[in-house]
Coordinates of C-alpha atoms in Angstrom, one line a residue:
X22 CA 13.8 20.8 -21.0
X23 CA 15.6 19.6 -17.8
X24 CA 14.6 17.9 -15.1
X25 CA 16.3 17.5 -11.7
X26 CA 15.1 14.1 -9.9
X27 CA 15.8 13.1 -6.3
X28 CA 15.0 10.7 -3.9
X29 CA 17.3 7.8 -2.1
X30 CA 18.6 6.1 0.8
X31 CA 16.5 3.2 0.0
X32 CA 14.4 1.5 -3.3
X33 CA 11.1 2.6 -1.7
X34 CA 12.5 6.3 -2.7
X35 CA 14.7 5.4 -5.6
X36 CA 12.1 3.1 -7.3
X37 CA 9.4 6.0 -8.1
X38 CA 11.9 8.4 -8.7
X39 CA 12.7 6.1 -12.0
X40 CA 9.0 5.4 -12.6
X41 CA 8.4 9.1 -12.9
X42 CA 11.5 10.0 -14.8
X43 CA 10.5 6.7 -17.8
X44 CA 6.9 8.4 -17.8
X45 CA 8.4 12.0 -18.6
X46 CA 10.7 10.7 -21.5
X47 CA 7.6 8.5 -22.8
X48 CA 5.6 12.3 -23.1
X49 CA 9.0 14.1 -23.9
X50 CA 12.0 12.3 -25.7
X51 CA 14.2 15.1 -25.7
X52 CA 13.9 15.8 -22.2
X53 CA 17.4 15.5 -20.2
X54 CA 16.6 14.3 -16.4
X55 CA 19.5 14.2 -14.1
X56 CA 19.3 12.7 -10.7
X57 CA 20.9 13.7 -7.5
X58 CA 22.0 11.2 -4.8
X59 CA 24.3 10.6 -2.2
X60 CA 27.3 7.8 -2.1
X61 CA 26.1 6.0 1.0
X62 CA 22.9 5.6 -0.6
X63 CA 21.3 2.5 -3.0
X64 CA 21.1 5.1 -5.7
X65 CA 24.5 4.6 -6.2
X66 CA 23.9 1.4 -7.4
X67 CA 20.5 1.6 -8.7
X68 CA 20.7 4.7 -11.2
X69 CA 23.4 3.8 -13.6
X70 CA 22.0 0.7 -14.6
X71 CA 18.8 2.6 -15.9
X72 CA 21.1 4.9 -18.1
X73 CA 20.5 8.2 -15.8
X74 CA 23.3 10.5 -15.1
X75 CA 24.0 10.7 -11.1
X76 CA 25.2 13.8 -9.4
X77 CA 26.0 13.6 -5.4
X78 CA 25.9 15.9 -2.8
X79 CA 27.0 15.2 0.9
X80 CA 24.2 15.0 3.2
X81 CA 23.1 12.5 6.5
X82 CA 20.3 11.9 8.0
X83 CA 19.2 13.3 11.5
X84 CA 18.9 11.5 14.4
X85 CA 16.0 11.5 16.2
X86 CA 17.5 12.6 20.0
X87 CA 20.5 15.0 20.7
X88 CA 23.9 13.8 20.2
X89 CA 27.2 14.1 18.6
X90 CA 25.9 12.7 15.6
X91 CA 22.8 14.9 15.7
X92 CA 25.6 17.9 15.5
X93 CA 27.6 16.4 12.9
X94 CA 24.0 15.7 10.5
X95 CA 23.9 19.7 11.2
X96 CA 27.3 19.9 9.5
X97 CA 26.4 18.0 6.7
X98 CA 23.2 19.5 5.9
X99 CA 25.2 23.0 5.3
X100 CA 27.4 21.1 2.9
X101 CA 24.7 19.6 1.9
X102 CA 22.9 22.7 1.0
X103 CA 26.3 24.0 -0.4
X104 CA 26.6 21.1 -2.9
X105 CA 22.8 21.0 -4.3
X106 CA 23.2 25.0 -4.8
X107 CA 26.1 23.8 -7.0
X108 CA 24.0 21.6 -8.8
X109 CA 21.3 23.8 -9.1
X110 CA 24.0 27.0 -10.1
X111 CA 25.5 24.4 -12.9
X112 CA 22.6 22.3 -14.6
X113 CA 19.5 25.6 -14.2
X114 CA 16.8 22.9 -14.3
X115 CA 13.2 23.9 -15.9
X116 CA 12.0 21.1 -12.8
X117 CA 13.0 19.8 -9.6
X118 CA 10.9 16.5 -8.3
X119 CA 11.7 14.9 -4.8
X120 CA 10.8 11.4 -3.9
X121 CA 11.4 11.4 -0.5
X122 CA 14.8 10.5 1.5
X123 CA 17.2 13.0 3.2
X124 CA 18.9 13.2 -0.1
X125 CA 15.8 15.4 -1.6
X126 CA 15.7 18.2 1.0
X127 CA 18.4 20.1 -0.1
X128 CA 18.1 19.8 -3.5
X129 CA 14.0 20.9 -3.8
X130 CA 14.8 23.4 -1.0
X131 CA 17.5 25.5 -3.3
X132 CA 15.6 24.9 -6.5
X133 CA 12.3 26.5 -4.6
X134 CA 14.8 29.5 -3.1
X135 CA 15.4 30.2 -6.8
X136 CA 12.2 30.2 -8.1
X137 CA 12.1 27.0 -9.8
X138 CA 9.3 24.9 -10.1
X139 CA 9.3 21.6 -7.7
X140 CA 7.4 19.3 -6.3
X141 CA 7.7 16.2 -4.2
X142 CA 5.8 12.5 -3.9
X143 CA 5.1 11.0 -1.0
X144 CA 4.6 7.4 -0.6
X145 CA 3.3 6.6 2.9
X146 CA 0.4 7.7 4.7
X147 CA 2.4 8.8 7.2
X148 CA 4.9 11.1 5.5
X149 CA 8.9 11.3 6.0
X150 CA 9.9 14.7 8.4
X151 CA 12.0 15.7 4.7
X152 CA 8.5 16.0 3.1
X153 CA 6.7 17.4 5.4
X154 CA 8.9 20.5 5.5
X155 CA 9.8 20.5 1.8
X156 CA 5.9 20.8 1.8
X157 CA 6.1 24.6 2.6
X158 CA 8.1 25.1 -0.6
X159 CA 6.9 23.3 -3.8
X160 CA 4.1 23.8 -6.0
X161 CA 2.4 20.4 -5.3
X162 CA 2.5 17.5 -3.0
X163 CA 1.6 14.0 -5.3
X164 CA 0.2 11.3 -2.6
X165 CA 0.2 8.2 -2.4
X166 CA -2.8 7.3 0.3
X167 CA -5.3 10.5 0.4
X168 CA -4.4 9.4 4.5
X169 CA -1.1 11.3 4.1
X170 CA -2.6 15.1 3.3
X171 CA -3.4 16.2 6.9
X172 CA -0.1 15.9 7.8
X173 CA 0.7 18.4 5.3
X174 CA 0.3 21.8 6.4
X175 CA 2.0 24.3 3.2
X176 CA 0.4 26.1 0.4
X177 CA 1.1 23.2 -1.8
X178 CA -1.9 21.9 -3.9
X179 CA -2.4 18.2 -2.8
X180 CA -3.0 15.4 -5.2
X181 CA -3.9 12.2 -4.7
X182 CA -2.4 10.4 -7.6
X183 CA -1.7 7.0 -6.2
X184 CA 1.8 5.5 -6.2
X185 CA 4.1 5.2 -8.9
X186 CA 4.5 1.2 -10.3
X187 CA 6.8 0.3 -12.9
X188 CA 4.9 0.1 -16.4
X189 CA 5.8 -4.2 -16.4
X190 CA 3.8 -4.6 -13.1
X191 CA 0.4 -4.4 -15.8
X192 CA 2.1 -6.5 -18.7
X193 CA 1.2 -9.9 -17.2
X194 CA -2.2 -12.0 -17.2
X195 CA -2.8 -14.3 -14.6
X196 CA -3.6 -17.5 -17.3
X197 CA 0.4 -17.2 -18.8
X198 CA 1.8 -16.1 -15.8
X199 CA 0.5 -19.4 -14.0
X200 CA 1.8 -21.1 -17.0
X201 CA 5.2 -19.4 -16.9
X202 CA 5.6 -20.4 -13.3
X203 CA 4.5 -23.8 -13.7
X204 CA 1.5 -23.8 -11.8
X205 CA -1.9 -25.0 -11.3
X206 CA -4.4 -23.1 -13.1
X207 CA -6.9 -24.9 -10.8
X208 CA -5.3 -24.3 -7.3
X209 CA -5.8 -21.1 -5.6
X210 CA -1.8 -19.2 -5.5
X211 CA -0.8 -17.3 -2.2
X212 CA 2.0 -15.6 -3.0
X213 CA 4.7 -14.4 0.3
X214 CA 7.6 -12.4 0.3
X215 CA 9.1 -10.0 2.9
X216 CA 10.9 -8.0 0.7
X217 CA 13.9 -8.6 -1.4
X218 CA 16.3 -9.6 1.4
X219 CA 12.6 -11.8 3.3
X220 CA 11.6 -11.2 6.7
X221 CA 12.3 -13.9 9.2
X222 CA 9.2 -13.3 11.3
X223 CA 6.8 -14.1 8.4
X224 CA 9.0 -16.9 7.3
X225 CA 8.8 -18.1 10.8
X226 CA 5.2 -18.2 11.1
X227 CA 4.9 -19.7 6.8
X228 CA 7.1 -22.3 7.6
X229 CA 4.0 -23.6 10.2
X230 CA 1.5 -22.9 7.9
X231 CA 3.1 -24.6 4.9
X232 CA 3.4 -28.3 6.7
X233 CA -0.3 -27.3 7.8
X234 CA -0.7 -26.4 3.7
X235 CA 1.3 -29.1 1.9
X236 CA -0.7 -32.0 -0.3
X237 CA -4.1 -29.7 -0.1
X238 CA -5.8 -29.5 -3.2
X239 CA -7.2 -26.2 -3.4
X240 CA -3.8 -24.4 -2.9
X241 CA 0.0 -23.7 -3.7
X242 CA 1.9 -21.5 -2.0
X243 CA 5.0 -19.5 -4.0
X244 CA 7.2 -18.0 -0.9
X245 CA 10.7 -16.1 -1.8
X246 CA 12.6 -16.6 1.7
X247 CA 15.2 -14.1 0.7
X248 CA 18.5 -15.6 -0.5
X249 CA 20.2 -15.0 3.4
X250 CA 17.3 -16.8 5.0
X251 CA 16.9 -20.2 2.4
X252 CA 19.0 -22.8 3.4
X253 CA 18.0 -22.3 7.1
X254 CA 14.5 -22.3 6.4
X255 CA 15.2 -25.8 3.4
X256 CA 17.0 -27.1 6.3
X257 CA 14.3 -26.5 9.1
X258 CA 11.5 -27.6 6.7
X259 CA 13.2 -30.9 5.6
X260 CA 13.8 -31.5 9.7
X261 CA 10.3 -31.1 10.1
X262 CA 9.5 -33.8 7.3
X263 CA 9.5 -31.9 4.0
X264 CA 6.7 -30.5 2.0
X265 CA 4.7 -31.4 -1.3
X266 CA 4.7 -30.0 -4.7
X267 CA 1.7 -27.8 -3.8
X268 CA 4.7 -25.6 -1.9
X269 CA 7.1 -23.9 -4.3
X270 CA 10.1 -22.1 -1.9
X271 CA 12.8 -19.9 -3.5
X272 CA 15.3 -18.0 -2.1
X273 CA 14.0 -15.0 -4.7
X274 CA 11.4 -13.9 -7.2
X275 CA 13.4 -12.6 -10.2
X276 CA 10.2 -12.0 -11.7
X277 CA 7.9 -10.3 -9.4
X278 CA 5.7 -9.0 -12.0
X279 CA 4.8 -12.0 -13.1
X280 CA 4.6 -13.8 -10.4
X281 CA 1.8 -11.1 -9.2
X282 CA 0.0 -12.1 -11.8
X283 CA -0.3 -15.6 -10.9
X284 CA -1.7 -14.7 -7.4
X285 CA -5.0 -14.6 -5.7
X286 CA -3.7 -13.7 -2.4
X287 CA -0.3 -12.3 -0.7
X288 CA 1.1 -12.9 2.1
X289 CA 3.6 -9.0 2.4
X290 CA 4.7 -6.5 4.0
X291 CA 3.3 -2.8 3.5
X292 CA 6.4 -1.2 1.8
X293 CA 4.5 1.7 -0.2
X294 CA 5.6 0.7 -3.4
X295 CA 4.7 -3.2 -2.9
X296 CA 1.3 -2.4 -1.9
X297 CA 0.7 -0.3 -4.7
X298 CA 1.6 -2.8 -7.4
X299 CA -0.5 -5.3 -5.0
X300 CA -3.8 -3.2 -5.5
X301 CA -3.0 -2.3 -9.2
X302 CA -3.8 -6.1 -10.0
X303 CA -6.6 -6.4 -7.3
X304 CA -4.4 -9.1 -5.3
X305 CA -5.8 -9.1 -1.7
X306 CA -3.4 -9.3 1.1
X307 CA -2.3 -10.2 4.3
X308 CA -0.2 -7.7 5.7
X309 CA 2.6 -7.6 8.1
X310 CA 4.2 -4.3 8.5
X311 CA 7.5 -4.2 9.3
X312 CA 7.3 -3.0 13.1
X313 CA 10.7 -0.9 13.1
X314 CA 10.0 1.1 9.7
X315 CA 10.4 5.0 10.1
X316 CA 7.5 6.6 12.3
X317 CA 5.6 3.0 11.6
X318 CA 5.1 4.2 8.8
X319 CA 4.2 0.8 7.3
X320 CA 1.4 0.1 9.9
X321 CA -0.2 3.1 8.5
X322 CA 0.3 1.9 5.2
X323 CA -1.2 -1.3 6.4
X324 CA -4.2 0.0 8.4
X325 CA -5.6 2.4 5.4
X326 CA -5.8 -0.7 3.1
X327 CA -7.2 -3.0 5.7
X328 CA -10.1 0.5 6.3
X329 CA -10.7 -0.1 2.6
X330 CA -11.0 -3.7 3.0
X331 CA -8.5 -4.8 0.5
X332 CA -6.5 -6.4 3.4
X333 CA -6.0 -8.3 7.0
X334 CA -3.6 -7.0 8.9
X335 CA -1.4 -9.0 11.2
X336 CA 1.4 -7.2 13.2
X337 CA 4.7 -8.7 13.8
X338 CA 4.0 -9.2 17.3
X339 CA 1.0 -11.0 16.9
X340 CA 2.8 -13.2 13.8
X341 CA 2.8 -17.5 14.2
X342 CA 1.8 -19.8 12.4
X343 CA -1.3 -20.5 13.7
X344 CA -2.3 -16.7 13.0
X345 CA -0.9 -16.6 9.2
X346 CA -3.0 -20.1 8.7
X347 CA -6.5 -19.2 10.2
X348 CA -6.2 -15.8 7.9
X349 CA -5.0 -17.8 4.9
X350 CA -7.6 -20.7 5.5
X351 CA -10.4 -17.8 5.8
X352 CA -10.1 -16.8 2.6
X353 CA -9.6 -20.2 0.8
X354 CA -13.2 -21.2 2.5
X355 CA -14.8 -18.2 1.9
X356 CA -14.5 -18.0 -1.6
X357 CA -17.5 -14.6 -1.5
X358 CA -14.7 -12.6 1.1
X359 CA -11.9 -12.9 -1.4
X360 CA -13.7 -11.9 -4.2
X361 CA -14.4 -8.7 -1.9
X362 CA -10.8 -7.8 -0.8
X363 CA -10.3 -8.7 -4.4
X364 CA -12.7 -5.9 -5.3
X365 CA -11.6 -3.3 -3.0
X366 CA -7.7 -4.2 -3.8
X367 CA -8.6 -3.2 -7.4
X368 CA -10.7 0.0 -6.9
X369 CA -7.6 1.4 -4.7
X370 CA -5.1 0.3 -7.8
X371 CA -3.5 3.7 -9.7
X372 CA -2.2 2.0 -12.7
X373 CA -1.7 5.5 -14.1
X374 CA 0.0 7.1 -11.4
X375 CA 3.0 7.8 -13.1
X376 CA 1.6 8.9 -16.0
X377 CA -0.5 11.4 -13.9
X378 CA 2.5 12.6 -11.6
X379 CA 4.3 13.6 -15.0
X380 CA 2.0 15.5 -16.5
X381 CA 1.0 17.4 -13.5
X382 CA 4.2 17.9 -13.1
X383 CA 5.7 18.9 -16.4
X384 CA 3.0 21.3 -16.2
X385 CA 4.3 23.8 -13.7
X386 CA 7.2 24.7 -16.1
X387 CA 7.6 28.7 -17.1
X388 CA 6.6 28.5 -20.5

C-alpha cells in the first residue's frame, strides 16, 4: 500500500498531514506514505525530521488581484501540474490525501484525473480557495468545524471528523502536569500564547493585565512571549516594577502538551489546529484571531467556538489590557461560567480525529 500526502506552506497544513500519516502506519505498518511539498515551504524543514520521504514540485500561490505575479503563479501552476503528474506517473499511489496549501492542488488534482482515490481535510470553517475546488474531485471532504460544508459545493461525501491533534496532546493529566511545571495545584492556571513566534498585540494587552494579576492568590499566569518578543516585553515589565511568582513568562513552551494540561483557561489565537487540541482537553478560551489570516479565516474559527460557548472572543482591534483582564477576571469570579465553557470546550474535542480520517480514508482503496 502507498499513500501520497500533501499539504504545506505553513504548520497549520503540514501538522495534520503528519497526524494522519502516524495514524495510517499505527493501522498499517507496512504501508509506505510519501509526502509532496514544495522548497519555499516549512515542509522542507518539518518532514525529514519525522522520518517521511519528501518529494517537491514547483508551484506558487495566487494572488488575489491581477498582476505580473498573478501571470507568473499561472506559469507555475502548469509546472506545477507537470511535476505532480511525474510524481503520480513514478510512485502509482493506492491514495492521495491533501491537507490544504497551494502545494495540494496539483497533486490530488492528477491523482483524481487518473482515477485514484483522494481526499482532502480542511481545517477552518472557512475553507482555503485550493480546497474548495479540489472539492469537485475527491471522494470525501474530512472537516474540521461542520461550519465549513456549505462552502463546499462537489459530489464529495462530507465528514465531520474534527481536526487532527497529535496523539501526545491526550498523554498528560492536569495533577503531573502542574507538578512538572512547578505550579500551584491550588491557583487557577491561564495559559497565553500567540503562536510559536507570539503575537505582540496580545502580549501588549497581557503585559497590563499581568501587573493587574501579580501577588493574587487565586491565579498564575504561564505566557510564552515568543523568543523575538521576550526581552522587550522582560524589559518593559521590569520598567513598569516587575511581577510576582504567581506570573511565570517564557520566551517559549517547549512542552505545549503539557502545559495544556495544567490549564483552566487560555488566553490564544484560533489557528485550527490550536483550537482543536484546546477543546480536546476541555480548556476554555479567550480568543484572539489573528485579523490578517487568509479570508479571516481565524475569526471564523473563533466565532463557531464562541456559538458553542466554549469561548470569548476578543478581536485584535478591540485588544488592551483592560479588555483581556475584565474577560480573565470573569471567569476567575464566576467559577459556575467556567465550568460551562469548560463543558462545551470538551463536547466539541475530537480526540479521535485522526484515527477516524484514516480509516475513512484507507477505506476508498480499490481492493
Amino acid at each position: 500500500m502507498k499513500v501520497i500526502l500533501s499539504g504545506g506552506g505553513t504548520g497549520g497544513h503540514i501538522y495534520p498531514a503528519l497526524t494522519i500519516a502516524d495514524q495510517i502506519k499505527k493501522l498499517h505498518s507496512e504501508a509506505e506514505i510519501i509526502f509532496v511539498g514544495t522548497k519555499q515551504g516549512l515542509e522542507k524543514d518539518i518532514i525529514p525530521r519525522y522520518g517521511y520521504p519528501l518529494r517537491f514540485i514547483e508551484v506558487a500561490g495566487f494572488k488575489r488581484s491581477l498582476s505580473l505575479d498573478t501571470l507568473r503563479s499561472v506559469g507555475k501552476l502548469f509546472e506545477g501540474l507537470y511535476d505532480a503528474y511525474q510524481v503520480i506517473k513514478k510512485e502509482k499511489p493506492d491514495l492521495v490525501i491533501g491537507t490544504g496549501g497551494y502545494v495540494c492542488g496539483p497533486v490530488v488534482y492528477m491523482a483524481a484525473l487518473h482515477n485514484i482515490p483522494c481526499c482532502i481535510q480542511e481545517q477552518n470553517a472557512m475553507p482555503g480557495v485550493t480546497n474548495k475546488i479540489l472539492s469537485r474531485y475527491v471522494q470525501k471532504v474530512f472537516l474540521g468545524y461542520k461550519e465549513a460544508g456549505k462552502y463546499f459545493h462537489g459530489k464529495a461525501d462530507l465528514v465531520y471528523t474534527g481536526n487532527p491533534i497529535r496523539t501526545e496532546i491526550l498523554e498528560h493529566e492536569r495533577k503531573a502536569a502542574l507538578a512538572e511545571l512547578g505550579l500551584d495545584s491550588n491557583k487557577k492556571t491561564v495559559l497565553v500564547s500567540g503562536g510559536s513566534r507570539g503575537a505582540r498585540s496580545i502580549n501588549k494587552a497581557m503585559l497590563e493585565a499581568e501587573l493587574a494579576l501579580s501577588d493574587r492568590q487565586e491565579v498564575q499566569v504561564l505566557h510564552a512571549t515568543g523568543d523575538v518578543n521576550y526581552e522587550q516585553y522582560m524589559a518593559e515589565i521590569k520598567k513598569r516594577g516587575g511581577v510576582d511568582a504567581n506570573i511565570i513568562i517564557k520566551p517559549y513552551l517547549h512542552n505545549m502538551p503539557v502545559a495544556l494540561a495544567a490549564a483552566d483557561l487560555a488566553v490564544f489565537r484560533a489557528g485550527a489546529i490550536g483550537l482543536a487540541e484546546l477543546m480536546a482537553k476541555g480548556v476554555p478560551s479567550i480568543l484572539v484571531p489573528y485579523p490578517y489570516a487568509t479570508a479571516n479565516h481565524q475569526e471564523f474559527n473563533a466565532r463557531a467556538v464562541e456559538a458553542k460557548g466554549a469561548a470569548k472572543v476578543i478581536l485584535d482591534k478591540e485588544l488592551n489590557g483592560e479588555s483581556v483582564l475584565e474577560a480573565i477576571e470573569h471567569l476567575l469570579l464566576h467559577h459556575k461560567d467556567l465550568e460551562k465553557m469548560q463543558a462545551a470546550a470538551k463536547s466539541l474535542g475530537k480526540p479521535q480525529a485522526a484515527e477516524n480520517i484514516a480509516k475513512q480514508a484507507l477505506a476508498l482503496i480499490k481492493k
